[in-house]
Short mmCIF file of C-alpha atoms and ligand atoms in Angstrom, two decimals:
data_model
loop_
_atom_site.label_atom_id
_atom_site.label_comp_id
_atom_site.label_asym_id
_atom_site.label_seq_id
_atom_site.Cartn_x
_atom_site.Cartn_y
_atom_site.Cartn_z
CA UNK A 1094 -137.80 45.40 59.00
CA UNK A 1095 -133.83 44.95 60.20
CA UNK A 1096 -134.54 43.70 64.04
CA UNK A 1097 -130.87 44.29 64.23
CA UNK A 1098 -130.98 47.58 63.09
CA UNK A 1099 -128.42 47.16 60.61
CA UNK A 1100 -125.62 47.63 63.15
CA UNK A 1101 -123.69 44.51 61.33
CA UNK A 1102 -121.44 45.74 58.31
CA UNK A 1103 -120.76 43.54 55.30
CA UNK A 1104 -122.41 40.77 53.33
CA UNK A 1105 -126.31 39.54 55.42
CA UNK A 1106 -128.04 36.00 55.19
CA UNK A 1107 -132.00 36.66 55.27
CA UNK A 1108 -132.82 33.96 57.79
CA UNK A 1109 -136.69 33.56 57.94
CA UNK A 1110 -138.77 31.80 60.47
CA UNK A 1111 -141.71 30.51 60.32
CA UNK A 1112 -144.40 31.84 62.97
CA UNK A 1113 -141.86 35.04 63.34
CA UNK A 1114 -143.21 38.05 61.32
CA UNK A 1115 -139.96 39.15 60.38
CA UNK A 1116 -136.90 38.30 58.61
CA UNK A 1117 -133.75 38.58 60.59
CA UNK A 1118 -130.77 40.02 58.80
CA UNK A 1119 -127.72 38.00 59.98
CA UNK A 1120 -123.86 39.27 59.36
CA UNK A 1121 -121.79 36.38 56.81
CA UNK A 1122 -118.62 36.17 58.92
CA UNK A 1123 -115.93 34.29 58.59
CA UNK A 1124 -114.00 32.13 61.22
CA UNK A 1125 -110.68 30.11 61.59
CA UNK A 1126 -111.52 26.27 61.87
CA UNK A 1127 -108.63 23.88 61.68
CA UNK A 1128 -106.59 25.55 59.60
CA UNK A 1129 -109.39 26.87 57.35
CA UNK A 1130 -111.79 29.59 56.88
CA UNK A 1131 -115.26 28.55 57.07
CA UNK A 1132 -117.72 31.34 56.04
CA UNK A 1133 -121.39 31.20 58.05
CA UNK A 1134 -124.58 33.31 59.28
CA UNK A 1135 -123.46 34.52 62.65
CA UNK A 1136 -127.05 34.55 64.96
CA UNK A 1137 -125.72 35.60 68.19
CA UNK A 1138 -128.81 36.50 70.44
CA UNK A 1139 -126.32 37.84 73.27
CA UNK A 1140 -128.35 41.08 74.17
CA UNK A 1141 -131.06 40.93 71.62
CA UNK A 1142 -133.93 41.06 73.78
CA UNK A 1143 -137.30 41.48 71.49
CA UNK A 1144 -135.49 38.48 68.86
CA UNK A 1145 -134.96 36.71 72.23
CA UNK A 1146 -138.66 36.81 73.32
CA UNK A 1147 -140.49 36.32 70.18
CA UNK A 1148 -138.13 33.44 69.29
CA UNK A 1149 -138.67 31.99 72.94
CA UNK A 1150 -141.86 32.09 72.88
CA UNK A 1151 -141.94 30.26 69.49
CA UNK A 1152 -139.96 27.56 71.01
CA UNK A 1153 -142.09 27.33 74.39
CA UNK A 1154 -144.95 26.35 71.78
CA UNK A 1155 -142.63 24.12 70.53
CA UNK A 1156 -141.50 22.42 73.54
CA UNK A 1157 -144.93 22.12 75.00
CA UNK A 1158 -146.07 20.16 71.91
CA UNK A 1159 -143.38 17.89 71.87
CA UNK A 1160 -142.94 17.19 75.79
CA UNK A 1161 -146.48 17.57 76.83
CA UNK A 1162 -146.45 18.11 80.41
CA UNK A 1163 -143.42 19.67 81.94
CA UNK A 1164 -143.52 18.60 85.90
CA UNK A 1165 -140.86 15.76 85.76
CA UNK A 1166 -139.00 17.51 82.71
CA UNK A 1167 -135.73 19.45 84.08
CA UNK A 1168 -134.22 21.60 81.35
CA UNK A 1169 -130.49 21.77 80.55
CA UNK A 1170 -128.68 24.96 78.32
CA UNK A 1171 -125.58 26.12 78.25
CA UNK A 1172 -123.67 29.77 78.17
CA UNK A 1173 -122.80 31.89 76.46
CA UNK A 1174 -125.28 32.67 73.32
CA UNK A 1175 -128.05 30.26 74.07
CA UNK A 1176 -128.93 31.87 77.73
CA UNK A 1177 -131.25 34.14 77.09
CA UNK A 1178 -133.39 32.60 74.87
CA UNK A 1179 -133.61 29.58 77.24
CA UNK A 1180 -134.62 32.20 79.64
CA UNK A 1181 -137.79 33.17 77.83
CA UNK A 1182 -138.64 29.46 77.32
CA UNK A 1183 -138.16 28.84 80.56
CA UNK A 1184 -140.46 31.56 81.63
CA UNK A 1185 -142.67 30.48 79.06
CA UNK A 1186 -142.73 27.35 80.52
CA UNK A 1187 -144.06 28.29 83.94
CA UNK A 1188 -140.03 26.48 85.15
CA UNK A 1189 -138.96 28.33 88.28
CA UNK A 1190 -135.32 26.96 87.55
CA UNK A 1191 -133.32 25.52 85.04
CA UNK A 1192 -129.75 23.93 84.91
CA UNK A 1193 -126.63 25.73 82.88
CA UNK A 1194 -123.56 24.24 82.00
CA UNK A 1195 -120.52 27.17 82.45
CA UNK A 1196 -117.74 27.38 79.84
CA UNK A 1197 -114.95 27.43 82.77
CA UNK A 1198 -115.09 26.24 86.45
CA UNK A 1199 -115.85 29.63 88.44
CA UNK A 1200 -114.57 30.35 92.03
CA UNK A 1201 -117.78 30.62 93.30
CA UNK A 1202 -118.33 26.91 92.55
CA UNK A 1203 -116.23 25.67 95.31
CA UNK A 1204 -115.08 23.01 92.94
CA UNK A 1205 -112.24 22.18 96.11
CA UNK A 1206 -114.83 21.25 98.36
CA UNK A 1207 -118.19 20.44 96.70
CA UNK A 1208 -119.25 18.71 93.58
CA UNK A 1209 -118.15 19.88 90.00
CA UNK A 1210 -118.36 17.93 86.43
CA UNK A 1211 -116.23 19.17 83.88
CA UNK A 1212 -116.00 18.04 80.47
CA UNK A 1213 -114.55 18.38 77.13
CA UNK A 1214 -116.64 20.12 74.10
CA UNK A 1215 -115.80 21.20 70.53
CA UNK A 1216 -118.44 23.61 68.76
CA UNK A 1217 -118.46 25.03 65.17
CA UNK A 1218 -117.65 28.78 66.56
CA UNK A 1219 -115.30 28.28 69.89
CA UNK A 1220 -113.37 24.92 68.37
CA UNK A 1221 -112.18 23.02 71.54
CA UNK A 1222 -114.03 24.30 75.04
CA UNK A 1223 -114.75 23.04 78.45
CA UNK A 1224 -118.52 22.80 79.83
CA UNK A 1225 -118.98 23.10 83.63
CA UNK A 1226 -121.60 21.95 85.86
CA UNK A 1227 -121.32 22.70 89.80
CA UNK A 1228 -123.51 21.55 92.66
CA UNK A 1229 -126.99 23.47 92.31
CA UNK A 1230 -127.33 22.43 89.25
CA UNK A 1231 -126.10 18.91 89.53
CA UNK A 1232 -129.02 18.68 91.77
CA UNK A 1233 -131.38 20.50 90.41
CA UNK A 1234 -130.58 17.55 87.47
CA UNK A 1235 -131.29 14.82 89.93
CA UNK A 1236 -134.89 16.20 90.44
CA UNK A 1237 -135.82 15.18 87.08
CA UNK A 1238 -137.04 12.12 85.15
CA UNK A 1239 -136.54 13.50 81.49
CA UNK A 1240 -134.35 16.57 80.44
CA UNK A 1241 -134.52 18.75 77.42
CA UNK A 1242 -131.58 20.20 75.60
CA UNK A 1243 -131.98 24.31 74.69
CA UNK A 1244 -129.25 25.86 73.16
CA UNK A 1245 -129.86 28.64 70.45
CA UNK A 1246 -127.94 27.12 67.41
CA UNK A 1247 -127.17 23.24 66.90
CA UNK A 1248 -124.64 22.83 63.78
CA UNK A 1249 -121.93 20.27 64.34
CA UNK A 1250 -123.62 18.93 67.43
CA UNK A 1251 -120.69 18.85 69.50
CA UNK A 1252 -121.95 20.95 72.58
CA UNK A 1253 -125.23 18.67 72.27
CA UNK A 1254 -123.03 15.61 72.45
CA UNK A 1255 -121.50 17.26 75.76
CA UNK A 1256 -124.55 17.96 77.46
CA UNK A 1257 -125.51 14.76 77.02
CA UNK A 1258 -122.16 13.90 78.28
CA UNK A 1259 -122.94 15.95 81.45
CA UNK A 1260 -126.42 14.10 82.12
CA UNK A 1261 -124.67 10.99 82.01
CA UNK A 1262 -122.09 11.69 84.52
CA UNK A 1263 -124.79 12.92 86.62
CA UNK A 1264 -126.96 9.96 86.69
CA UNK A 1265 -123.99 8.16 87.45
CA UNK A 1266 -122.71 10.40 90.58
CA UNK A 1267 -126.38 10.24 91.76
CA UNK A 1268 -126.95 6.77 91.20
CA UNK A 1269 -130.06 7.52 89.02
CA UNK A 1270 -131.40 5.69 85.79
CA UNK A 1271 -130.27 6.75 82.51
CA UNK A 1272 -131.27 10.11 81.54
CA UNK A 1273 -134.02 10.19 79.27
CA UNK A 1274 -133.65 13.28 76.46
CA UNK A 1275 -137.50 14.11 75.39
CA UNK A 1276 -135.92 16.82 73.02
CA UNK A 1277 -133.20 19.26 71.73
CA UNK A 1278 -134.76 22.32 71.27
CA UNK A 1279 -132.63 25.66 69.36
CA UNK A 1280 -133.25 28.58 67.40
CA UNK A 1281 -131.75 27.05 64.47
CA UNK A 1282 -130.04 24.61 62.68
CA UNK A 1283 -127.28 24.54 60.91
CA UNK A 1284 -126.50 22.19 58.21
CA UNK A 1285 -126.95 18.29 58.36
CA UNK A 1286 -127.79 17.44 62.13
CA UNK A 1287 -125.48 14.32 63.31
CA UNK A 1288 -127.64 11.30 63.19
CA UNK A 1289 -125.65 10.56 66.56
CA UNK A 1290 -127.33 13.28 68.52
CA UNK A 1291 -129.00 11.72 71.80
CA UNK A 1292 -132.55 12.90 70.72
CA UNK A 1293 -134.47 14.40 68.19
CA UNK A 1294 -133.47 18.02 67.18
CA UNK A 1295 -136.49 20.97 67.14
CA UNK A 1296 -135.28 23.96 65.15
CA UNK A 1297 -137.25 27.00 64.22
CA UNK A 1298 -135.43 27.52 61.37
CA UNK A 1299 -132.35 26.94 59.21
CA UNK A 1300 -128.96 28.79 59.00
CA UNK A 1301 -127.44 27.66 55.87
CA UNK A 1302 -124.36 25.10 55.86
CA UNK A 1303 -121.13 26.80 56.69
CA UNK A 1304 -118.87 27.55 53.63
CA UNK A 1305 -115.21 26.47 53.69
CA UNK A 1306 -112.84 29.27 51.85
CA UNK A 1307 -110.79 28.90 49.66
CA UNK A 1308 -107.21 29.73 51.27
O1 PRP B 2450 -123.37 22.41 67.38
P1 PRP B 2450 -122.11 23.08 67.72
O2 PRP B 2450 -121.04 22.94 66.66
O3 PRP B 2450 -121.61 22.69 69.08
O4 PRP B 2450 -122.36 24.65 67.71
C1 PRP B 2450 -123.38 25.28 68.45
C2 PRP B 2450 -122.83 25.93 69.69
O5 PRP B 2450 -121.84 26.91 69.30
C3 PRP B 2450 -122.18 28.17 69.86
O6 PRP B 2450 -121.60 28.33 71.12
P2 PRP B 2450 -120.08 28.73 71.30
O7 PRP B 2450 -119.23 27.50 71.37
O8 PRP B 2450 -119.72 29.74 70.29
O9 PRP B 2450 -120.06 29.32 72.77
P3 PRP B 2450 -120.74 30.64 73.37
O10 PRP B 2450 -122.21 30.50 73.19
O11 PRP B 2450 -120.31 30.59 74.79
O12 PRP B 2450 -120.20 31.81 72.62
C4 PRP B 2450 -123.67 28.12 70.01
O13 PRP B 2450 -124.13 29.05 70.97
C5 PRP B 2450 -123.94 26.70 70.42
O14 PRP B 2450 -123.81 26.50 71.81
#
């Protein structure tokens, strides 16, 4: 069974999870990275909403096995590919709210006149970016005690290390200890995880290392 209905052309990776009782034909594409083509599996859950629930609900089980209880846990994810699957943990979860770090400052934020945190990032698909956090969520960050990282795909770590980055700079605007991670959770990984990474890393599965092309 194609969940994605074979509406991808060209060359597939058969990613397989465990617990999900399907394979998941992802699209090979191929992306400019500094100066080079690097060739990967392209999971992008944008839209995919049955992939997004069973995989969510996956990772719920996950997070509730590693975390234990979740009443002083606050979780932290970040547009643009990884929302909706934190939005199925989340619910999961039983979390009324959780905290997102934008890719841009937004009007709506008022960044003139209240509270913003922006920060540089660098991911495997975007290169360089900018991660935003704005007032509701800065506090909704100073409610907790620990935090948990979702995203949907870790693979250089670089949007990890950012987040991170974020908590930090939050603790230290609000005067709070320092932020303790109880867990990265994603979809998948992608190659070797950073051994830098602020916490352990809990995939569901594997996407294979990216490729670099020969010019
Ligand atoms: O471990 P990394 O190398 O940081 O790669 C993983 C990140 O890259 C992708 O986001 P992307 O930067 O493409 O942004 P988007 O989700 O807004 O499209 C993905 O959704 C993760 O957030």
């Amino acid at each position: 069974m194609d969940v994605l209905q074979g509406l991808d052309s060209g060359e597939k990776y058969r990613w397989e999870v465990k617990g999900l009782p399907y394979a998941v034909e992802l699209p090979l594409v191929r992306l400019p990275a500094d100066g080079r083509t690097l060739k990967i599996a392209s999971l992008n859950l944008v839209g995919q909403i049955r992939l997004n629930r069973d995989l969510g609900r996956l990772l719920a089980a996950k997070v509730r096995e590693v975390v234990g209880t979740m009443d002083d846990v606050v979780m932290l994810t970040v547009v643009e590919k990884g929302l909706q699957l934190a939005q199925v943990v989340a619910e999961e979860l039983g979390l009324e709210a959780v905290a997102v770090a934008y890719n841009r400052i937004k009007p709506h934020m008022e960044a003139q006149r209240r509270p913003v945190i922006q920060i540089g990032a660098s991911s495997i698909t975007s290169g360089g970016k900018f991660l935003a956090l704005y007032e509701r969520d800065m506090n909704l960050l100073a409610r907790g005690r620990r935090f948990i990282l979702m995203d949907d795909v870790v693979s250089s770590g670089g949007t990890i290390f950012s987040l991170a980055d974020i908590l930090e700079e939050v603790a230290r605007q609000k005067d709070m200890p320092a932020p303790v991670i109880a867990g990265v959770f994603c979809a998948a990984t992608e190659g070797e995880q950073s051994p830098l990474l602020p916490a352990p890393v809990y995939g569901l599965g594997k996407l294979p290392e990216p490729v670099v092309e020969p010019e």
